[in-house]
Tab-separated table of C-alpha atoms in Angstrom:
chain	number	residue	atom	x	y	z
A	1	MET	CA	-0.049	-0.009	0.051
A	2	ALA	CA	1.306	3.346	-1.080
A	3	ILE	CA	1.677	6.087	1.558
A	4	GLY	CA	-1.172	8.539	1.379
A	5	ILE	CA	-2.048	12.004	2.538
A	6	GLY	CA	-5.484	13.344	3.748
A	7	ALA	CA	-5.900	15.621	0.683
A	8	THR	CA	-7.027	12.468	-1.241
A	9	GLY	CA	-9.725	11.569	1.316
A	10	VAL	CA	-13.452	12.103	0.702
A	11	LEU	CA	-16.598	12.006	2.799
A	12	GLY	CA	-20.118	11.687	1.613
A	13	LEU	CA	-23.337	11.261	3.384
A	14	GLY	CA	-26.830	9.913	2.689
A	15	ILE	CA	-29.921	10.034	4.708
A	16	GLU	CA	-30.937	6.711	5.669
A	17	THR	CA	-34.493	5.306	5.153
A	18	THR	CA	-34.075	2.744	7.956
A	19	ARG	CA	-31.790	3.604	10.948
A	20	GLY	CA	-28.634	1.676	10.825
A	21	THR	CA	-29.177	0.566	7.108
A	22	TYR	CA	-26.390	1.844	4.957
A	23	VAL	CA	-27.196	3.986	1.989
A	24	ALA	CA	-24.853	5.244	-0.602
A	25	ALA	CA	-23.764	8.833	-0.310
A	26	THR	CA	-25.971	11.571	-2.065
A	27	LYS	CA	-24.086	14.563	-0.662
A	28	TRP	CA	-20.337	15.032	-0.693
A	29	VAL	CA	-18.883	17.332	1.980
A	30	PRO	CA	-15.614	19.117	1.503
A	31	ILE	CA	-14.167	18.731	4.950
A	32	ARG	CA	-11.261	20.120	6.775
A	33	SER	CA	-10.708	17.137	8.995
A	34	GLU	CA	-12.432	14.224	10.385
A	35	SER	CA	-11.681	12.128	13.561
A	36	ILE	CA	-14.147	9.361	13.535
A	37	THR	CA	-12.623	6.403	15.269
A	38	VAL	CA	-13.588	2.897	16.533
A	39	SER	CA	-12.812	2.043	20.066
A	40	GLN	CA	-13.161	-1.339	21.618
A	41	GLU	CA	-14.017	-1.983	25.334
A	42	MET	CA	-10.933	-4.209	26.007
A	43	ASN	CA	-11.432	-6.764	28.864
A	44	TYR	CA	-7.882	-7.546	29.987
A	45	ARG	CA	-8.504	-10.424	32.208
A	46	ARG	CA	-6.578	-10.480	35.451
A	47	ASN	CA	-7.017	-14.013	36.821
A	48	ILE	CA	-4.863	-15.023	39.761
A	49	ARG	CA	-2.842	-18.086	38.483
A	50	GLY	CA	0.677	-17.450	39.161
A	51	ILE	CA	1.356	-14.812	36.638
A	52	ALA	CA	1.353	-11.041	36.790
A	53	ASP	CA	0.350	-10.449	32.975
A	54	PRO	CA	-3.179	-10.266	31.737
A	55	ASP	CA	-4.899	-13.047	29.751
A	56	VAL	CA	-5.710	-12.133	26.168
A	57	PRO	CA	-8.811	-10.099	25.885
A	58	GLN	CA	-12.005	-11.389	24.320
A	59	VAL	CA	-13.703	-9.202	21.820
A	60	GLY	CA	-15.559	-6.254	23.517
A	61	ASN	CA	-18.092	-3.611	22.606
A	62	LEU	CA	-17.357	-1.324	19.812
A	63	THR	CA	-18.032	2.417	19.732
A	64	TYR	CA	-17.820	4.676	16.625
A	65	GLU	CA	-17.492	8.516	17.195
A	66	GLY	CA	-15.686	11.478	16.460
A	67	ASP	CA	-15.911	14.880	14.939
A	68	VAL	CA	-16.259	16.210	11.377
A	69	GLU	CA	-15.040	19.716	10.755
A	70	PHE	CA	-15.999	21.677	7.649
A	71	GLU	CA	-16.618	24.964	6.275
A	72	ALA	CA	-20.294	25.949	7.000
A	73	TYR	CA	-21.605	25.590	3.591
A	74	PRO	CA	-25.530	26.222	3.645
A	75	ASP	CA	-26.075	23.126	1.538
A	76	VAL	CA	-24.416	20.833	3.963
A	77	ILE	CA	-25.244	22.003	7.459
A	78	ALA	CA	-28.841	21.412	6.774
A	79	TYR	CA	-28.135	17.463	6.655
A	80	PHE	CA	-26.260	17.662	9.982
A	81	PHE	CA	-29.157	19.589	11.753
A	82	LYS	CA	-31.537	16.990	10.255
A	83	ALA	CA	-29.590	14.324	11.999
A	84	MET	CA	-29.514	15.830	15.251
A	85	ARG	CA	-32.558	15.879	17.702
A	86	THR	CA	-34.656	18.431	15.727
A	87	SER	CA	-37.871	18.789	14.003
A	88	GLU	CA	-37.479	20.090	10.335
A	89	ALA	CA	-39.982	22.428	8.676
A	90	LYS	CA	-39.276	22.751	4.867
A	91	THR	CA	-40.729	25.418	2.789
A	92	GLY	CA	-40.234	26.497	-0.847
A	93	SER	CA	-40.532	24.874	-4.182
A	94	GLY	CA	-37.171	26.053	-5.620
A	95	ASP	CA	-33.802	27.789	-4.963
A	96	PRO	CA	-33.823	28.790	-2.158
A	97	TYR	CA	-35.485	26.215	0.020
A	98	GLN	CA	-35.780	27.123	3.643
A	99	TYR	CA	-35.468	24.657	6.447
A	100	ILE	CA	-36.195	25.609	10.140
A	101	TYR	CA	-34.940	23.220	12.829
A	102	THR	CA	-36.357	23.351	16.292
A	103	PRO	CA	-35.294	21.146	19.007
A	104	THR	CA	-37.228	17.914	20.028
A	105	HIS	CA	-36.947	16.210	23.408
A	106	GLY	CA	-36.868	12.451	22.706
A	107	ALA	CA	-34.174	9.883	23.067
A	108	LEU	CA	-33.274	9.732	19.429
A	109	SER	CA	-32.127	11.904	16.660
A	110	THR	CA	-34.940	12.503	14.150
A	111	SER	CA	-33.065	11.206	11.136
A	112	SER	CA	-29.865	9.176	10.720
A	113	LEU	CA	-27.126	9.280	8.168
A	114	SER	CA	-24.670	7.083	6.428
A	115	PHE	CA	-21.201	8.205	5.940
A	116	TYR	CA	-18.839	7.018	3.191
A	117	VAL	CA	-15.240	7.985	4.065
A	118	GLU	CA	-12.237	7.225	2.060
A	119	ARG	CA	-8.782	7.308	3.849
A	120	ASN	CA	-5.782	6.687	1.425
A	121	GLY	CA	-8.149	4.997	-1.035
A	122	VAL	CA	-9.500	2.550	1.786
A	123	ARG	CA	-13.249	2.669	2.106
A	124	PHE	CA	-15.257	2.980	5.332
A	125	GLY	CA	-18.946	2.874	5.650
A	126	TYR	CA	-20.694	4.124	8.816
A	127	SER	CA	-24.271	3.571	9.343
A	128	GLY	CA	-26.777	4.840	11.824
A	129	VAL	CA	-24.980	8.038	12.299
A	130	SER	CA	-26.542	10.635	14.713
A	131	VAL	CA	-25.240	14.111	15.145
A	132	THR	CA	-24.887	14.496	18.909
A	133	GLY	CA	-23.524	18.138	18.730
A	134	MET	CA	-22.804	21.027	16.409
A	135	ALA	CA	-20.448	24.035	17.122
A	136	PHE	CA	-19.872	27.002	14.970
A	137	THR	CA	-17.057	29.413	15.206
A	138	VAL	CA	-15.138	31.928	12.805
A	139	THR	CA	-11.768	30.821	11.862
A	140	ASP	CA	-9.710	33.025	9.597
A	141	GLY	CA	-12.889	34.828	8.616
A	142	ILE	CA	-14.701	31.621	7.571
A	143	LEU	CA	-17.586	30.197	9.553
A	144	ILE	CA	-16.424	26.664	10.443
A	145	CYS	CA	-18.838	23.821	11.619
A	146	THR	CA	-17.607	20.940	13.948
A	147	ALA	CA	-20.215	18.222	13.991
A	148	THR	CA	-19.910	15.482	16.786
A	149	VAL	CA	-21.198	12.272	15.431
A	150	SER	CA	-21.756	8.660	16.640
A	151	ALA	CA	-22.477	5.615	14.418
A	152	LEU	CA	-24.188	2.338	14.923
A	153	ALA	CA	-21.862	0.246	12.793
A	154	GLU	CA	-19.177	0.374	10.304
A	155	SER	CA	-18.339	-1.996	7.517
A	156	LEU	CA	-16.810	-2.157	3.928
A	157	PRO	CA	-19.054	-0.389	1.494
A	158	GLY	CA	-18.868	-0.665	-2.318
A	159	ALA	CA	-16.923	1.978	-4.223
A	160	GLU	CA	-18.564	5.395	-4.489
A	161	SER	CA	-17.565	8.353	-6.552
A	162	ASP	CA	-17.586	11.931	-5.178
A	163	SER	CA	-18.871	15.023	-6.838
A	164	TYR	CA	-19.457	18.454	-5.197
A	165	SER	CA	-21.834	21.353	-5.391
A	166	VAL	CA	-20.236	24.645	-6.005
A	167	GLU	CA	-21.258	26.619	-2.821
A	168	THR	CA	-19.613	29.432	-0.805
A	169	PRO	CA	-19.324	29.220	3.004
A	170	PHE	CA	-20.247	32.181	5.131
A	171	TYR	CA	-17.405	34.584	5.570
A	172	THR	CA	-16.348	37.858	7.244
A	173	GLY	CA	-18.816	40.546	6.025
A	174	THR	CA	-21.795	37.999	5.916
A	175	PHE	CA	-22.305	38.010	9.764
A	176	SER	CA	-24.481	39.883	11.977
A	177	VAL	CA	-24.928	39.370	15.658
A	178	GLU	CA	-27.928	40.642	17.604
A	179	ILE	CA	-28.137	41.122	21.333
A	180	PRO	CA	-30.919	41.209	22.085
A	181	ASP	CA	-32.754	39.928	19.026
A	182	SER	CA	-33.108	42.638	16.257
A	183	SER	CA	-30.415	44.844	17.866
A	184	ALA	CA	-27.299	44.340	16.155
A	185	VAL	CA	-23.953	44.610	17.997
A	186	THR	CA	-20.667	45.452	16.215
A	187	ASP	CA	-17.961	45.278	18.934
A	188	MET	CA	-16.937	41.673	18.702
A	189	ASP	CA	-14.500	39.943	16.384
A	190	ASN	CA	-15.576	36.318	16.836
A	191	PHE	CA	-18.209	33.971	18.401
A	192	SER	CA	-18.815	30.420	19.005
A	193	TRP	CA	-22.148	28.818	19.154
A	194	SER	CA	-22.887	25.240	19.974
A	195	VAL	CA	-25.528	22.744	20.824
A	196	THR	CA	-24.576	19.509	22.647
A	197	GLU	CA	-27.132	16.815	22.997
A	198	GLY	CA	-25.662	14.717	25.743
A	199	GLY	CA	-25.047	11.765	23.394
A	200	SER	CA	-24.573	8.334	24.775
A	201	THR	CA	-23.702	5.106	22.947
A	202	ASN	CA	-25.468	2.247	24.232
A	203	HIS	CA	-24.553	-1.534	24.164
A	204	ARG	CA	-26.940	-4.303	24.946
A	205	LEU	CA	-26.446	-8.029	25.245
A	206	ASP	CA	-28.107	-8.594	21.766
A	207	GLY	CA	-25.384	-10.770	20.162
A	208	SER	CA	-23.521	-7.827	18.694
A	209	THR	CA	-20.549	-5.810	19.687
A	210	ASN	CA	-22.035	-2.751	17.957
A	211	PRO	CA	-24.095	-0.333	19.821
A	212	SER	CA	-27.790	-1.070	19.951
A	213	SER	CA	-28.603	2.580	20.176
A	214	ILE	CA	-27.280	6.148	20.253
A	215	THR	CA	-29.455	8.238	22.500
A	216	MET	CA	-29.636	12.007	23.451
A	217	GLY	CA	-29.626	13.344	27.015
A	218	GLU	CA	-29.501	16.650	28.505
A	219	ARG	CA	-29.144	19.440	25.925
A	220	THR	CA	-26.974	22.421	26.237
A	221	THR	CA	-26.985	25.483	24.129
A	222	ALA	CA	-24.158	27.786	24.430
A	223	CYS	CA	-22.712	30.843	22.862
A	224	SER	CA	-19.470	32.801	23.729
A	225	MET	CA	-17.835	35.818	22.640
A	226	ASP	CA	-15.599	38.640	23.289
A	227	ARG	CA	-16.866	42.330	23.332
A	228	ASP	CA	-15.325	45.685	23.682
A	229	PHE	CA	-16.189	46.850	27.183
A	230	ASP	CA	-17.504	50.371	27.713
A	231	ALA	CA	-20.371	50.253	30.163
A	232	ARG	CA	-21.765	48.210	33.052
A	233	THR	CA	-25.171	47.489	31.511
A	234	ASP	CA	-24.314	43.895	30.509
A	235	LEU	CA	-22.469	43.278	33.813
A	236	ASP	CA	-25.309	44.424	35.775
A	237	ALA	CA	-27.612	42.162	33.896
A	238	PHE	CA	-25.316	39.389	34.478
A	239	GLU	CA	-25.141	40.053	38.250
A	240	ALA	CA	-29.004	40.212	38.279
A	241	ALA	CA	-29.223	36.910	36.223
A	242	THR	CA	-31.238	38.783	33.596
A	243	ALA	CA	-31.702	36.830	30.439
A	244	THR	CA	-31.556	38.328	27.022
A	245	SER	CA	-31.818	36.900	23.439
A	246	VAL	CA	-28.745	36.089	21.183
A	247	THR	CA	-29.363	35.914	17.378
A	248	ILE	CA	-26.436	35.206	14.903
A	249	ILE	CA	-27.348	35.757	11.186
A	250	CYS	CA	-25.047	34.681	8.354
A	251	THR	CA	-26.198	35.563	4.835
A	252	HIS	CA	-25.029	36.000	1.310
A	253	THR	CA	-26.086	35.794	-2.292
A	254	ALA	CA	-29.009	38.061	-1.773
A	255	ALA	CA	-30.147	36.108	1.293
A	256	THR	CA	-30.608	32.953	-0.583
A	257	ARG	CA	-27.829	31.385	1.277
A	258	TYR	CA	-28.644	31.982	4.953
A	259	LEU	CA	-28.067	30.552	8.380
A	260	LYS	CA	-29.740	32.022	11.507
A	261	LEU	CA	-28.908	30.642	14.907
A	262	GLU	CA	-31.192	31.847	17.541
A	263	MET	CA	-31.103	31.604	21.446
A	264	PRO	CA	-34.324	33.255	22.601
A	265	VAL	CA	-33.425	33.014	26.210
A	266	ALA	CA	-29.656	33.479	26.790
A	267	SER	CA	-28.298	33.848	30.254
A	268	MET	CA	-24.912	34.924	31.024
A	269	GLU	CA	-22.990	32.128	32.555
A	270	THR	CA	-19.895	34.220	32.950
A	271	TYR	CA	-19.004	37.828	32.408
A	272	ASP	CA	-15.206	38.769	32.720
A	273	VAL	CA	-13.793	41.973	32.254
A	274	ASN	CA	-10.165	42.550	33.181
A	275	LEU	CA	-7.129	45.007	32.532
A	276	GLY	CA	-4.896	42.417	30.850
A	277	GLY	CA	-2.042	44.854	30.090
A	278	GLN	CA	-1.091	48.419	29.072
A	279	GLY	CA	-1.713	47.702	25.340
A	280	ASP	CA	-4.710	45.556	25.607
A	281	ILE	CA	-8.185	46.726	24.679
A	282	VAL	CA	-10.525	46.379	27.620
A	283	ARG	CA	-12.866	43.741	26.662
A	284	ALA	CA	-15.682	41.541	28.237
A	285	SER	CA	-15.593	37.851	27.759
A	286	ILE	CA	-19.090	36.475	27.964
A	287	ASN	CA	-20.590	33.020	27.879
A	288	TYR	CA	-24.176	32.596	27.320
A	289	THR	CA	-26.273	29.510	28.081
A	290	GLY	CA	-29.665	28.953	26.517
A	291	SER	CA	-32.794	28.031	28.467
A	292	TYR	CA	-36.076	26.657	27.165
A	293	ASN	CA	-38.286	29.089	25.234
A	294	ALA	CA	-41.952	28.151	24.530
A	295	GLY	CA	-42.048	29.960	21.384
A	296	THR	CA	-39.281	27.755	19.753
A	297	THR	CA	-40.182	24.908	21.882
A	298	GLY	CA	-36.548	24.611	22.999
A	299	ALA	CA	-33.545	26.571	23.837
A	300	TYR	CA	-32.557	27.346	20.224
A	301	ARG	CA	-33.824	27.353	16.575
A	302	ALA	CA	-31.787	27.125	13.417
A	303	THR	CA	-32.942	28.333	10.009
A	304	VAL	CA	-31.129	27.423	6.824
A	305	LYS	CA	-31.738	28.590	3.115
A	306	THR	CA	-29.990	26.735	0.409
A	307	ALA	CA	-30.279	25.615	-3.006
A	308	GLU	CA	-30.298	22.083	-1.619
A	309	ASN	CA	-33.554	20.120	-2.000
A	310	ILE	CA	-33.425	17.585	0.919
A	311	ALA	CA	-35.798	14.790	0.556
B	1	MET	CA	-16.334	8.149	-21.204
B	2	LYS	CA	-19.974	8.722	-20.724
B	3	LEU	CA	-20.951	10.806	-17.701
B	4	THR	CA	-24.346	11.149	-16.041
B	5	ILE	CA	-24.554	14.082	-13.509
B	6	ASN	CA	-27.862	13.788	-11.977
B	7	HIS	CA	-28.295	14.761	-8.492
B	8	PRO	CA	-32.007	14.896	-7.325
B	9	ASN	CA	-31.139	17.034	-4.341
B	10	LEU	CA	-29.910	19.754	-6.813
B	11	SER	CA	-31.701	21.803	-9.255
B	12	PRO	CA	-31.357	21.117	-12.947
B	13	GLY	CA	-28.385	23.218	-14.389
B	14	ALA	CA	-26.658	23.581	-11.005
B	15	ALA	CA	-22.934	23.335	-11.261
B	16	VAL	CA	-21.341	20.061	-9.996
B	17	GLU	CA	-17.731	19.480	-9.783
B	18	VAL	CA	-16.296	16.053	-10.594
B	19	PRO	CA	-12.807	16.151	-9.192
B	20	GLY	CA	-10.319	15.843	-12.104
B	21	LEU	CA	-12.816	16.553	-14.709
B	22	GLY	CA	-14.182	19.997	-13.988
B	23	LEU	CA	-17.627	21.493	-13.754
B	24	PHE	CA	-20.701	20.101	-15.287
B	25	ALA	CA	-24.444	21.130	-15.224
B	26	ASN	CA	-26.701	18.932	-13.221
B	27	GLY	CA	-29.245	16.790	-14.989
B	28	ALA	CA	-27.445	15.778	-18.185
B	29	GLU	CA	-25.146	13.269	-19.891
B	30	TYR	CA	-21.719	14.224	-21.211
B	31	GLU	CA	-19.055	12.511	-23.305
B	32	VAL	CA	-15.597	13.154	-22.009
B	33	ASP	CA	-12.671	12.415	-24.250
B	34	GLU	CA	-10.829	9.263	-23.026
B	35	ASP	CA	-7.507	11.147	-23.143
B	36	VAL	CA	-8.916	13.651	-20.725
B	37	VAL	CA	-9.967	10.870	-18.483
B	38	GLU	CA	-6.745	9.141	-18.675
B	39	ALA	CA	-4.651	12.115	-18.039
B	40	ALA	CA	-6.731	12.677	-14.861
B	41	LYS	CA	-6.312	9.190	-13.688
B	42	THR	CA	-2.508	9.541	-14.014
B	43	LYS	CA	-2.820	12.398	-11.531
B	44	GLY	CA	-4.492	10.010	-9.277
B	45	TYR	CA	-8.185	10.812	-9.606
B	46	THR	CA	-10.576	7.920	-9.755
B	47	PHE	CA	-14.031	7.939	-11.396
B	48	SER	CA	-17.311	6.139	-11.159
B	49	SER	CA	-17.014	2.793	-13.071
B	50	THR	CA	-20.533	3.285	-14.262
B	51	GLY	CA	-19.938	7.122	-15.140
B	52	VAL	CA	-23.174	7.994	-13.094
B	53	TYR	CA	-22.865	10.669	-10.381
B	54	GLY	CA	-26.129	10.879	-8.469
B	55	LYS	CA	-28.771	8.684	-10.176
B	56	PRO	CA	-29.368	7.466	-13.753
B	57	LEU	CA	-31.375	9.636	-15.922
B	58	GLU	CA	-34.729	8.563	-16.543
B	59	ALA	CA	-35.523	6.836	-19.918
B	60	ASN	CA	-37.765	9.355	-21.062
B	61	SER	CA	-35.560	12.332	-20.444
B	62	LYS	CA	-33.699	14.302	-23.113
B	63	PRO	CA	-30.331	14.740	-21.782
B	64	ALA	CA	-27.947	17.259	-23.309
B	65	LYS	CA	-24.857	15.602	-24.854
B	66	VAL	CA	-21.844	17.751	-24.777
B	67	SER	CA	-18.393	16.595	-25.698
B	68	LYS	CA	-15.791	17.643	-23.030
B	69	LYS	CA	-12.260	17.810	-24.187
B	70	ASP	CA	-10.383	19.685	-21.635
B	71	SER	CA	-10.719	19.193	-17.888
B	72	SER	CA	-10.185	22.852	-17.303
B	73	GLU	CA	-13.151	24.050	-19.224
B	74	SER	CA	-16.585	24.460	-17.709
B	75	THR	CA	-19.399	22.897	-19.484
B	76	GLU	CA	-22.585	24.559	-20.416
B	77	VAL	CA	-25.658	22.576	-21.090
B	78	SER	CA	-27.473	23.018	-24.478
B	79	GLU	CA	-30.831	21.570	-24.813
């Protein structure tokens, strides 16, 4: 086998009809990296029989999980929201389609994906993929998404061939942050926004070493940012535990490519303002945590507009 | 090499990139010169053995047939 580099790798995904039943990729994702690994619960056996070494382990339970990091293309992120614990409302009959994702509260992701991954020309097929978390941040001016995923199984798929939509990620100049909602603030240079679903990979005595389910647990929605500090208003609100709302809007191509991340009830978890040094701008470092909101039936809502027609 | 570019999740005419061969409009068939394909293969690119990217076109559709001679050129669909 020839030595290979990551550049030749590919990742494609498909929406499964039946959770855990592999489907060929219908969407190819330009990724920055992926770290999906399999781990085995090794049972090194320590029997007392005159030796200090373990006996050879038997096969143990397998867990498939990792992160996929990619530029937040509007046509791609909708697939990842769909495979999280969300309800999807789709409107539109042509470009752009609009997808609104609101949180649900059950044990399972609403949809599941199959992942086709090639590493140095070697194929991997992950089935039953659930997205247990998504995080967005701005890196070098580009909106980057990191999706945390877990799978039910992995096996060798047939060869598939990649092809890509021509899309543009969200970039500096396309971002607007509103605190509270509808009130744009312009004193920050970055943000991070995340949802973690408290994912859990569960094994059962069902004759298989693969997980029997991937469940979601407590959801946490968070947002953090650094802002120029010039008034006590937010600090006072923090000390009074007064919630606000946070909305991040990313849009280009005449609003036909669009992502809106809403936290309707955002409480400041921390609010730090310090004198870091003579030349440092005085800034406030703020972490928000989202709480349940009846209007969005959850702590967040995500809206995506894209040319992608997701079945 | 006969290529079929037909992604149901994309609108007809949307640009689709096949790495090594360039851009194609969605929803059509193409004839790509074998020397272009072979040149791409020598650079390490691999292609669908069936030539289908997405799903096969339906039998009653009328695909555009465009000869692609250079992997650097974009392809416009003509009906």
